[in-house]
XYZ file of C-alpha atoms in Angstrom:
75
model
C -0.052 0.177 -0.196
C 0.940 3.536 -1.267
C 0.231 6.372 0.480
C 0.802 10.073 -0.439
C -0.456 13.334 1.620
C -0.899 16.828 -0.288
C 1.096 18.266 2.707
C 0.422 22.214 0.868
C -3.433 21.182 1.523
C -3.188 19.186 4.790
C -4.168 21.576 7.354
C -3.462 19.954 10.533
C -6.905 18.840 11.860
C -5.302 15.492 12.656
C -8.331 13.244 11.960
C -5.977 10.740 10.466
C -3.403 10.859 13.326
C -6.483 9.884 15.700
C -8.030 6.758 13.143
C -4.527 5.557 11.885
C -1.628 6.663 14.054
C 0.703 4.053 13.196
C 0.524 5.940 9.667
C -0.065 9.301 10.436
C 1.466 11.124 13.335
C 1.258 15.109 14.320
C 4.642 16.708 15.089
C 4.249 20.118 16.714
C 0.561 21.154 16.230
C 0.540 21.894 12.543
C 3.380 19.113 10.748
C 1.856 15.810 9.821
C 4.756 13.019 9.520
C 3.602 10.314 7.828
C 4.416 6.807 6.776
C 4.490 6.409 2.530
C 4.520 2.746 2.748
C 2.553 1.241 5.941
C 2.128 -2.238 6.237
C -0.912 -3.883 4.542
C -2.271 -4.806 8.141
C -3.311 -1.394 8.841
C -4.901 -0.629 5.555
C -8.398 -0.094 6.921
C -7.712 2.755 9.105
C -5.778 4.276 6.340
C -8.741 4.027 4.116
C -10.648 5.227 7.040
C -8.387 8.064 8.043
C -8.216 8.970 4.177
C -11.768 9.137 3.801
C -12.239 11.306 7.030
C -9.833 13.829 6.355
C -11.778 16.946 6.164
C -9.740 18.549 3.077
C -9.125 15.344 0.918
C -5.349 15.541 1.001
C -4.391 12.040 1.882
C -4.471 9.341 -1.387
C -4.242 6.126 -0.837
C -2.982 3.376 -3.721
C -6.006 0.822 -3.217
C -4.401 -1.670 -5.337
C -0.822 -2.465 -3.611
C 2.371 -3.017 -4.718
C 2.017 -6.588 -5.660
C -0.211 -5.980 -8.403
C 1.478 -2.539 -9.975
C 4.516 -2.070 -10.453
C 5.992 1.208 -8.615
C 6.552 2.797 -12.403
C 3.115 3.111 -13.569
C 2.284 4.264 -10.819
C 1.024 8.011 -10.973
C 3.078 11.116 -9.986
């Protein structure tokens, strides 16, 4: 699973850090830190976190690396 956060769009609401702390955490009050390749065991939590983002700043590759080579992912 691949995760990308548009940090220019993120407004620090921290819903993602609350719903998927294994993949997202706040550094200070406004800076989001995230794991771009979280373990597939956390897939449901990461998808919920992406859906809960008020500004839709989180993109998740739902296919996973085993279905598509990295070079085919859009940039």
